[in-house]
Coordinates of C-alpha atoms in Angstrom, one line a residue:
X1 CA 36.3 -8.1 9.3
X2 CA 32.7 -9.1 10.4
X3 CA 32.7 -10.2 14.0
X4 CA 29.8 -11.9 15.9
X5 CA 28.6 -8.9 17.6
X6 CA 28.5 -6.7 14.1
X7 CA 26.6 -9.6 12.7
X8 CA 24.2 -10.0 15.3
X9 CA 23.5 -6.4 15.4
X10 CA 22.8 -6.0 11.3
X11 CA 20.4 -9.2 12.1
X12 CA 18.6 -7.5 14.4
X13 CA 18.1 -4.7 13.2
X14 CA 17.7 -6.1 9.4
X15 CA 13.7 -5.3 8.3
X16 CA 13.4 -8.8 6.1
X17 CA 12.4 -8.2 1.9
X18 CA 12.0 -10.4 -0.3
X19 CA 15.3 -11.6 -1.2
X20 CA 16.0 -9.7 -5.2
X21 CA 13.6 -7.6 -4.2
X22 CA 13.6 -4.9 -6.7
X23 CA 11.6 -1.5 -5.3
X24 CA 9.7 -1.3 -2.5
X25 CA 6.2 0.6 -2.3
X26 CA 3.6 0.8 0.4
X27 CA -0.2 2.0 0.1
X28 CA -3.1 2.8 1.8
X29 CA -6.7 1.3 2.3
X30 CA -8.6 4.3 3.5
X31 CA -11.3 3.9 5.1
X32 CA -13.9 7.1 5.3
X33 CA -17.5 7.5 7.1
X34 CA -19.8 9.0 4.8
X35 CA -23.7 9.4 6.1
X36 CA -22.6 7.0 8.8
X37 CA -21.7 4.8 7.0
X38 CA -17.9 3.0 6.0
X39 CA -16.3 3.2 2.7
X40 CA -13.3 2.3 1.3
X41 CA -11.7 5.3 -0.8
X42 CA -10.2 5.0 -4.0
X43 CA -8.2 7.0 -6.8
X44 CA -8.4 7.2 -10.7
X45 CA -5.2 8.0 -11.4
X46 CA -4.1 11.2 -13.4
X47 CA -3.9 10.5 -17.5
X48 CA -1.0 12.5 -17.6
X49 CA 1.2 9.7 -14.7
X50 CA 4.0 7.7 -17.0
X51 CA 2.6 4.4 -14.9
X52 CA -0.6 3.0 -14.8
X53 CA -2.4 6.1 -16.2
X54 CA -5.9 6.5 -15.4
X55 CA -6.0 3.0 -13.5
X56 CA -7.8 2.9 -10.2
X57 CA -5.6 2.5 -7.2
X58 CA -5.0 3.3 -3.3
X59 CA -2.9 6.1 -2.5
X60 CA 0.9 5.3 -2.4
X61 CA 4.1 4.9 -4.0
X62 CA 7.5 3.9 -3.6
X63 CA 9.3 4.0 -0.5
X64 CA 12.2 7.0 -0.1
X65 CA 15.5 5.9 1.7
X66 CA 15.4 5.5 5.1
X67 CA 12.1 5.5 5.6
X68 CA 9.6 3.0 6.7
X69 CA 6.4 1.1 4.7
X70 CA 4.5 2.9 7.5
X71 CA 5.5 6.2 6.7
X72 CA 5.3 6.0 3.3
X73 CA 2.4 4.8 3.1
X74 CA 1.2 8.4 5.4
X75 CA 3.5 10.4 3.2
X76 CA 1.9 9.5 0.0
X77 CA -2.0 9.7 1.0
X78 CA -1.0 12.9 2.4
X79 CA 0.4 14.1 -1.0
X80 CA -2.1 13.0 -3.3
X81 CA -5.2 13.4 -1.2
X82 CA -3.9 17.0 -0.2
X83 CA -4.6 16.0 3.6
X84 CA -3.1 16.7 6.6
X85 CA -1.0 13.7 8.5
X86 CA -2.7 14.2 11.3
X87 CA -6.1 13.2 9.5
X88 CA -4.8 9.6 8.5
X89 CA -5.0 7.0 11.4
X90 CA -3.1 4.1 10.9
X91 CA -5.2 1.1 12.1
X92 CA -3.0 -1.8 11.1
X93 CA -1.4 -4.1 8.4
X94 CA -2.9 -5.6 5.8
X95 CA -1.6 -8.6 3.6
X96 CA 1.4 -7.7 1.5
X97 CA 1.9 -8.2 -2.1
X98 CA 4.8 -9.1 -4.1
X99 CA 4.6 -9.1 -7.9
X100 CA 6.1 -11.1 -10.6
X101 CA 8.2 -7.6 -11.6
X102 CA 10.4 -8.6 -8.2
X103 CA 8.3 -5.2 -6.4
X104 CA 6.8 -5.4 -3.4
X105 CA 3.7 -3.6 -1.9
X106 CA 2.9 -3.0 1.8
X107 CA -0.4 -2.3 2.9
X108 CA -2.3 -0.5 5.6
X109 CA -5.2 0.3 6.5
X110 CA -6.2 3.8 8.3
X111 CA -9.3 6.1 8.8
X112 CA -9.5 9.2 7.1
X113 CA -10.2 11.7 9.7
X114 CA -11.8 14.2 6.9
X115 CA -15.1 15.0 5.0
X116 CA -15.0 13.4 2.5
X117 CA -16.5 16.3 0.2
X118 CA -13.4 18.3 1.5
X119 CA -11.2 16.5 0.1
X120 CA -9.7 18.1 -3.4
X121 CA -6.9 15.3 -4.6
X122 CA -3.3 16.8 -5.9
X123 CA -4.0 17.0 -10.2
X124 CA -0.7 16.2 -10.8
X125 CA -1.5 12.7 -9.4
X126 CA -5.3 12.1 -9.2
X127 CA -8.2 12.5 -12.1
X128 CA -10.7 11.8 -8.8
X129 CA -11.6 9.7 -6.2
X130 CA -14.8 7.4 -5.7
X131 CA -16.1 5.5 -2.5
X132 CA -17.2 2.3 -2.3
X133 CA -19.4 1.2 0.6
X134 CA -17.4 -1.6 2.7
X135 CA -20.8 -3.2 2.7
X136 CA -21.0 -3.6 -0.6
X137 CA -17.4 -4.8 -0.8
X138 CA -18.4 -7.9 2.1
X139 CA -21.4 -8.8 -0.1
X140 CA -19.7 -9.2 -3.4
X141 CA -16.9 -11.3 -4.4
X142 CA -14.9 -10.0 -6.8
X143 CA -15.1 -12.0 -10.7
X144 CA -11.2 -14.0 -11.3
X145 CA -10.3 -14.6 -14.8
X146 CA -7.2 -16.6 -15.3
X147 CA -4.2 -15.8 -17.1
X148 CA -1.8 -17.9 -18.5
X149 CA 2.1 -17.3 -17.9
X150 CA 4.1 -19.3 -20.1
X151 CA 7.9 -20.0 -19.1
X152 CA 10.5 -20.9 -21.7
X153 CA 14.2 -22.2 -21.5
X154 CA 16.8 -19.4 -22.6
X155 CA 19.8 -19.7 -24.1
X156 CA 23.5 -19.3 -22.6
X157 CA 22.5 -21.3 -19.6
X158 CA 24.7 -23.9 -18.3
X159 CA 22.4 -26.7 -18.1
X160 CA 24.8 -29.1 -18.5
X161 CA 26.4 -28.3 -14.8
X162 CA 22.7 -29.3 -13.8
X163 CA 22.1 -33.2 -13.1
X164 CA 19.3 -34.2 -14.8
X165 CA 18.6 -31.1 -16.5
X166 CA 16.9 -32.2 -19.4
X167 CA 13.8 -33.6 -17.1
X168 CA 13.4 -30.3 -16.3
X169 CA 10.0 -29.5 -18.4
X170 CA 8.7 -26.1 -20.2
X171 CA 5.7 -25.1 -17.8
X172 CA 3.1 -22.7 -18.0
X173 CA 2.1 -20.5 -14.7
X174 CA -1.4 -19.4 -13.8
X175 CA -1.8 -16.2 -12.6
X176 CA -5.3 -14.8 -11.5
X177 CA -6.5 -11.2 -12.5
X178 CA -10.0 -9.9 -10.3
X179 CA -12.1 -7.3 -10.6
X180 CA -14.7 -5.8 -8.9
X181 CA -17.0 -3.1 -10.6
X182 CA -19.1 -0.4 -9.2
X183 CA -20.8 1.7 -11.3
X184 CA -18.4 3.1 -13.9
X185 CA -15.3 2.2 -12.5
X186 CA -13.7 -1.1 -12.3
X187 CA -11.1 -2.0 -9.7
X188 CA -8.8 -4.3 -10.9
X189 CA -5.4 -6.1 -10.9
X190 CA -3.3 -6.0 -7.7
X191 CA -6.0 -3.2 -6.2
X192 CA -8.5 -5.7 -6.5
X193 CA -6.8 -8.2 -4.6
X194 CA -5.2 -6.3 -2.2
X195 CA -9.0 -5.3 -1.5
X196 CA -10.4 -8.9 -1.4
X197 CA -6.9 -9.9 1.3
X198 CA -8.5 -7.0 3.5
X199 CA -12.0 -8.1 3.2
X200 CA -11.3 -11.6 3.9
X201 CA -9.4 -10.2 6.9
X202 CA -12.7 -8.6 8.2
X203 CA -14.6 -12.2 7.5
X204 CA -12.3 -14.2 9.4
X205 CA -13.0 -15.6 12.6

């Protein structure tokens, strides 16, 4: 039987999720020098991943038992960059994401302490990576092209227990998809905005 002290203890000690929270994932927004200059890196992901082949993205990946967004978020751009832990300086948080699948995506940002031409990404997980300037990034506003989400009644539900169910009205959601293009590659979907959170971030006052 749950007493107040085991309560309060699991409460404090409870990291908060999204409540039907699915899977948990946390990722990287590395920033590298290159000719003095900052860029943000990104990956093309292997053809040969089951999810989201060939898409760009930020190193990361779902988050092991026991372990924190944090760490993940180290583990995995250690992995698939082929980098030592001790080359990835965490410099913060970034604004998290959580999608309509019930997953949620942490996000830091860190400073790859590496040349940039050093760097050989893991195969089994990376086609390549590209750099963007940061400049670049803070001069252009990714282009948003709305989506429609369209949410239908299903049956077996007990409406009837609801009062004044049959107000309730079919509705359509909008959901926003942005891109950002730089040369070949195009930066899209939740990388995109996770991108634009940070770069409002460094526009704020």
């Amino acid at each position: 039987m749950e007493n107040i002290e085991k309560i309060k203890s699991k409460i404090e000690n409870h990291f908060p999720k999204p409540v039907d929270n699915k899977s948990s994932y946390s990722v990287l927004i590395p920033l590298i020098e290159i000719d003095g200059e900052l860029h943000i890196l990104y990956e093309r992901r292997a053809k040969t991943l089951r999810k989201q082949p060939y898409e760009v993205s930020f190193p990361g990946g779902a988050i092991d038992f026991g372990e924190s967004p944090k760490e993940a978020a180290i583990r995995e751009t250690s992995e698939e960059l082929l980098i030592g832990r001790d080359k990835i300086e965490i410099i913060g948080r970034s604004d998290y994401l959580v999608k309509p699948e019930l997953l949620t995506i942490y996000t830091y940002v860190g400073i790859i302490k590496e040349d940039y031409k050093r760097i050989i990404p893991n195969k089994d997980e990376v086609e390549y990576i590209f750099t963007v300037p940061l400049k670049y990034l803070m001069e252009n506003s990714p282009k948003i092209y709305p989506i429609e989400l369209k949410i239908e009644r299903t049956t077996g539900f007990p409406y009837e227990l609801i009062p004044e169910a049959k107000k309730y009205k079919r509705r359509l959601e909008v959901e926003t998809v942005e891109t950002y293009e730089y040369g070949d590659n195009l930066i899209w979907g939740f990388t995109a905005k996770m991108t634009r959170a940070f770069i409002e971030i460094l526009k704020s006052e």
